[in-house]
C-alpha positions as MATLAB code, in Angstrom:
seq = 'XXXXXXXXXXXXXXXXXXXXXXXXXXXXXXXXXXXXXXXXXXXXXXXXXXXXXXXXXXXXXXXXXXXXXXXXXXXXXXXXXXXXXXXXXXXXXXXXXXXXXXXXXXXXXXXXXXXXXXXXXXXXXXXXXXXXXXXXXXXXXXXXXXXXXXXXXXXXXXXXXXXXXXXXXXXXXXXXXXXXXXXXXXXXXXXXXXXXXXXXXXXXXXXXXXXXXXXXXXXXXXXXXXXXXXXXXXXXXXXXXXXXXXXXXXXXXXXXXXXXXXXXXXXXXXXXXXXXXXXXXXXXXXXXXXXXXXXXXXXXXXXXXXXXXXXXXXXXXXXXXXXXXXXXXXXXXXXX';
ca = [
      11.170  -16.912  -14.991;
      11.990  -14.161  -12.502;
      10.995  -10.558  -12.974;
      13.930   -8.179  -13.201;
      12.645   -4.934  -11.697;
      15.603   -3.026  -13.084;
      15.352   -4.226  -16.668;
      11.531   -4.190  -16.652;
      11.093   -7.722  -17.958;
      11.624  -11.388  -17.271;
      14.954  -13.140  -17.303;
      15.989  -16.778  -17.202;
      17.009  -18.591  -14.050;
      19.665  -21.230  -13.666;
      17.592  -23.239  -11.233;
      13.922  -24.022  -11.326;
      10.953  -23.623   -9.064;
       7.499  -25.013   -9.568;
       5.829  -23.419  -12.582;
       2.594  -22.992  -10.652;
       1.931  -22.109   -7.073;
       2.079  -25.078   -4.735;
      -0.555  -25.146   -2.029;
       1.205  -24.487    1.266;
      -0.536  -24.736    4.625;
      -0.028  -21.429    6.433;
      -0.534  -21.649   10.201;
      -2.227  -18.981   12.273;
      -0.059  -15.911   12.632;
       2.061  -16.053   15.800;
       1.473  -13.231   18.254;
       4.259  -14.315   20.657;
       1.978  -13.401   23.534;
       1.175   -9.890   22.284;
      -2.516   -8.911   22.193;
      -3.098   -6.190   19.583;
      -6.887   -6.181   19.889;
      -6.859   -3.984   22.997;
      -4.534   -1.328   21.581;
      -5.677    2.278   21.469;
      -4.132    5.690   21.015;
      -2.653    7.925   18.322;
       0.650    7.840   16.454;
       1.922   10.916   14.595;
       2.528   10.040   10.931;
       5.376   12.379   10.075;
       6.429   10.167    7.160;
       3.153   10.899    5.313;
       2.345   14.065    3.373;
      -0.716   15.701    1.799;
      -1.402   16.814   -1.775;
      -4.368   19.159   -2.288;
      -6.277   19.114   -5.589;
      -8.613   22.070   -6.099;
     -10.873   23.227   -8.904;
     -13.977   22.335  -10.874;
     -12.082   19.583  -12.729;
     -10.111   18.213   -9.757;
     -12.101   14.960   -9.506;
     -12.147   14.409  -13.277;
      -8.415   15.046  -13.517;
      -7.523   12.578  -10.767;
      -9.991   10.081  -12.211;
      -7.934   10.088  -15.403;
      -4.619    9.665  -13.593;
      -5.171    7.140  -10.792;
      -6.298    3.508  -10.592;
      -9.492    4.305   -8.699;
     -12.774    6.082   -9.507;
     -12.732    9.680   -8.267;
     -15.675   10.903  -10.318;
     -18.105    8.854   -8.218;
     -16.267    9.477   -4.952;
     -18.816   10.355   -2.276;
     -18.326   12.625    0.716;
     -18.576    9.669    3.095;
     -15.850    7.539    1.546;
     -12.181    7.512    0.659;
     -10.226    5.689   -2.028;
      -6.976    3.753   -2.022;
      -5.318    4.273   -5.406;
      -2.105    3.775   -7.300;
      -0.398    6.278   -9.558;
       1.298    4.376  -12.370;
       3.765    4.972  -15.161;
       2.799    4.274  -18.762;
       4.182    0.759  -18.195;
       1.772    0.181  -15.315;
       4.479    0.452  -12.660;
       3.478    2.137   -9.402;
       4.984    5.574   -8.847;
       3.056    6.130   -5.618;
       0.228    4.891   -3.414;
      -2.406    7.411   -2.361;
      -5.461    7.592   -0.123;
      -7.852   10.289   -1.313;
     -11.133   11.843   -0.220;
     -13.297   14.878   -0.974;
     -13.417   17.743    1.475;
     -15.904   19.636   -0.715;
     -17.340   19.762   -4.250;
     -14.078   21.116   -5.689;
     -11.369   19.876   -3.325;
      -9.727   16.475   -2.828;
      -6.945   15.608   -0.391;
      -4.455   12.864   -1.223;
      -2.064   11.385    1.331;
       1.059    9.489    0.357;
       4.524    8.663    1.629;
       6.374   11.917    2.162;
       9.468   10.660    0.327;
       7.388   10.410   -2.870;
       5.253   13.518   -2.478;
       7.461   15.937   -4.411;
       8.011   13.733   -7.496;
       4.353   12.660   -7.481;
       3.134   16.247   -7.284;
       5.539   17.334  -10.019;
       4.529   14.544  -12.391;
       0.791   14.964  -11.823;
       1.064   18.719  -12.334;
       2.659   18.156  -15.745;
      -0.609   16.706  -17.029;
      -3.083   19.260  -15.682;
      -2.792   21.282  -18.921;
      -6.152   23.033  -19.514;
      -8.048   21.256  -16.749;
      -9.541   23.538  -14.125;
      -7.476   21.983  -11.368;
      -4.592   23.121   -9.207;
      -2.340   20.777   -7.258;
      -0.213   21.820   -4.289;
       1.757   20.427   -1.368;
      -0.568   20.931    1.611;
       1.505   18.993    4.146;
       2.150   22.116    6.224;
      -1.597   22.708    6.535;
      -2.403   19.357    8.110;
      -1.252   16.959   10.807;
      -1.762   13.242   10.182;
      -2.254   10.593   12.854;
      -2.801    6.865   12.920;
      -5.540    5.930   15.400;
      -6.271    2.589   17.061;
      -9.134    1.017   18.970;
     -11.157    3.217   21.305;
      -9.484    6.306   19.822;
     -11.733    5.953   16.753;
     -15.032    7.843   16.935;
     -18.093    5.655   17.345;
     -19.744    7.481   14.440;
     -17.120    6.315   11.919;
     -18.842    3.679    9.723;
     -17.382    0.162   10.015;
     -16.646   -0.344    6.312;
     -13.012   -0.034    5.250;
     -12.296    3.264    3.429;
     -15.388    4.909    4.944;
     -14.975    8.527    6.057;
     -16.290   10.882    8.693;
     -16.135   14.642    9.164;
     -16.055   15.237   12.911;
     -15.416   18.160   15.200;
     -11.926   16.854   15.927;
     -10.939   16.284   12.279;
     -11.396   14.134    9.196;
     -11.357   10.368    9.702;
     -10.779    7.513    7.242;
     -11.216    3.920    8.349;
      -8.247    1.792    7.317;
      -8.025   -2.007    7.049;
      -7.828   -3.563   10.495;
      -4.982   -5.752   11.674;
      -4.717   -8.490   14.305;
      -8.044   -7.529   15.850;
      -7.119   -3.845   16.124;
      -9.343   -1.270   14.410;
      -7.366    1.425   12.585;
      -8.070    4.826   11.107;
      -6.336    7.838    9.628;
      -6.994   11.174   11.339;
      -6.348   14.383    9.386;
      -6.304   17.576   11.450;
      -5.717   21.186   10.538;
      -2.204   22.105   11.649;
      -3.710   25.123   13.398;
      -5.975   22.991   15.583;
      -5.103   21.809   19.065;
      -3.043   18.677   18.523;
      -3.838   15.534   20.546;
      -1.265   13.596   22.508;
       0.452   11.010   20.321;
       1.215    8.323   22.872;
       1.387    5.404   20.426;
       4.875    4.396   19.274;
       5.259    4.870   15.504;
       6.943    1.453   15.271;
       3.819   -0.196   16.670;
       1.661    1.533   14.054;
       4.085    0.449   11.340;
       3.905   -3.157   12.519;
       0.115   -3.097   12.273;
       0.444   -1.615    8.774;
       2.474   -4.679    7.854;
      -0.025   -7.056    9.469;
      -2.862   -5.335    7.568;
      -1.274   -6.608    4.341;
      -1.756   -3.248    2.581;
       1.540   -1.685    1.525;
       2.034    1.969    0.610;
       4.751    2.405   -2.004;
       7.807    4.364   -0.860;
      10.911    5.658   -2.642;
      13.032    2.470   -2.338;
      10.526    0.464   -4.414;
       9.128    3.046   -6.816;
       8.296    1.578  -10.261;
       8.941   -1.974   -9.008;
       5.345   -3.239   -9.177;
       2.103   -3.197  -11.078;
      -0.748   -2.758   -8.541;
      -1.676   -6.454   -8.453;
       1.842   -7.331   -7.271;
       0.782   -5.588   -4.033;
      -2.710   -7.167   -4.055;
      -4.287   -3.768   -4.727;
      -7.143   -5.283   -6.723;
      -8.070   -7.281   -3.595;
      -7.981   -4.391   -1.097;
      -9.937   -1.742   -3.002;
      -7.044   -0.092   -4.823;
      -8.043   -0.727   -8.462;
     -11.303   -0.133  -10.330;
     -11.420   -2.168  -13.543;
     -14.651   -0.538  -14.737;
     -13.396    3.039  -14.942;
     -11.837    4.741  -17.951;
      -8.248    5.112  -18.990;
      -5.325    6.217  -16.826;
      -1.553    5.873  -17.294;
      -0.666    2.166  -17.416;
      -4.309    1.063  -17.516;
      -3.816   -1.360  -20.424;
      -0.952   -3.123  -18.645;
      -2.881   -3.357  -15.374;
      -6.024   -4.684  -17.084;
      -4.103   -7.150  -19.221;
      -2.366   -8.541  -16.142;
      -5.742   -9.151  -14.528;
      -7.801  -10.517  -17.398;
      -5.197  -12.701  -19.072;
      -4.231  -14.562  -15.939;
      -0.718  -13.141  -16.031;
      -0.368  -12.442  -12.308;
       2.833  -14.206  -11.305;
       3.731  -12.044   -8.314;
       1.729  -11.330   -5.177;
       2.240   -9.694   -1.796;
       2.613  -11.887    1.278;
       3.409  -11.217    4.945;
       6.492  -12.770    6.567;
       8.232  -12.940    9.944;
      11.986  -13.085   10.532;
      14.166  -13.095   13.630;
      16.527  -10.481   12.147;
      15.987   -6.884   11.040;
      14.316   -6.376    7.655;
      14.396   -3.322    5.407;
      12.370   -1.961    2.499;
      14.056   -2.746   -0.806;
      15.857   -5.883    0.392;
      15.762   -8.760   -2.059;
      14.380  -12.176   -1.192;
      15.860  -15.434   -2.465;
      14.417  -18.915   -2.951;
      16.381  -22.021   -1.966;
      16.379  -23.155   -5.613;
      18.226  -20.065   -6.869;
      20.943  -18.336   -4.857;
      21.774  -15.842   -7.621;
      18.548  -14.190   -8.677;
      15.916  -12.783   -6.297;
      12.324  -13.960   -6.326;
      10.936  -11.050   -4.333;
      11.495   -7.697   -2.674;
      10.545   -6.246    0.720;
       7.896   -3.537    0.344;
       7.225   -2.652    3.997;
       8.920   -3.727    7.217;
       8.612   -3.104   10.949;
       9.766   -4.701   14.198;
       7.357   -7.039   15.970;
       6.473   -5.595   19.399;
       8.086   -8.522   21.213;
      10.519  -10.312   18.906;
      11.952  -10.204   15.408;
      10.727   -8.265   12.384;
       7.865   -8.600    9.935;
       7.441   -7.494    6.356;
       5.212   -7.372    3.317;
       7.094   -8.973    0.441;
       6.079   -8.945   -3.207;
       7.311  -12.198   -4.684;
       6.750  -14.813   -7.328;
       3.781  -16.997   -6.483;
       5.860  -20.028   -7.483;
       8.233  -19.237   -4.606;
       5.527  -20.093   -2.068;
       6.183  -23.807   -2.413;
       7.330  -24.554    1.135;
      11.057  -24.269    0.469;
      13.278  -21.824    2.330;
      13.085  -18.101    1.583;
      15.886  -15.847    2.809;
      16.604  -12.117    2.735;
      19.714  -10.743    1.043;
      21.076  -14.132   -0.012;
      21.225  -17.808    0.980;
      22.845  -16.962    4.330;
      20.343  -14.242    5.148;
      17.449  -14.206    7.598;
      14.954  -17.026    7.043;
      11.388  -15.899    6.372;
       8.360  -17.526    7.990;
       5.202  -17.197    5.903;
       2.235  -15.556    7.650;
      -1.394  -15.531    6.565;
      -2.919  -12.569    4.770;
      -5.917  -11.007    6.583;
      -7.982  -10.970    3.374;
      -8.823  -13.206    0.434;
      -7.187  -12.598   -2.928;
      -9.487  -12.026   -5.845;
      -9.225  -14.809   -8.367;
      -7.409  -14.106  -11.610;
      -9.757  -13.859  -14.566;
];
């Protein structure tokens, strides 16, 4: 079976792949002579935006809407979370943290900020919470290596309030340490000497995809490995789509996962991926893509686990770019 992201359910294939995932040996990720571990500097993240949630009920409201626990969110930590439809499909990815007892900032892809803000605001009702687009009030940067403050704790999603701004440690990639820097737009802005494309490539190599407009409502969180990278809390209370997300996890129904790939040709978000056994129906979709610093392109693809059986995977059709499977930088949690 292949999931039809447009119809919202499975459909039959004319050819067959292995019913269960075949163990495939994945070699060490090629660097093509590029050393990422020594990278440092800042990249301006103009494609990200900020939602501000204010009020006595701000944390409780977000706790009831997102896949992560915001009631127990401490001042020294951030949360990766998904915002889902009632069917458990991701409408947005967000990284959130508290700036004070009654204020939380959420960052997401700018192309999804307006619809996310509008939909969330519909459900505030009588809660003592106000949501607004605060993108004009802040400047966001991606930071690498020595540009991170020494005081920032080493744990992923840890946070630091510093004189030069608010810092959130992000998952590392290829030996490079990464963080998000949030500055007041009125503050003196640092030089952004890091190429945005290089930051985007490291995002891909981190294996953590942020949902953008081309793939909205295409995945439940586990299809992007969110349960394995701190994006889902299965112990918290209800939120939109919670039953679908929990059922996928606890009934062993996870048939799609995110994987990193390399190709010699350009890749784009939303492109479909095909397995050699079926030239008509896609087995996956590109979620994030960026050029490798030296050659080719790389992408995070959400695809059927049965497609990782060692046979050829191509983008756009049988004659498209051939994908080379790369290793994830983290272990996947086992299905329950």
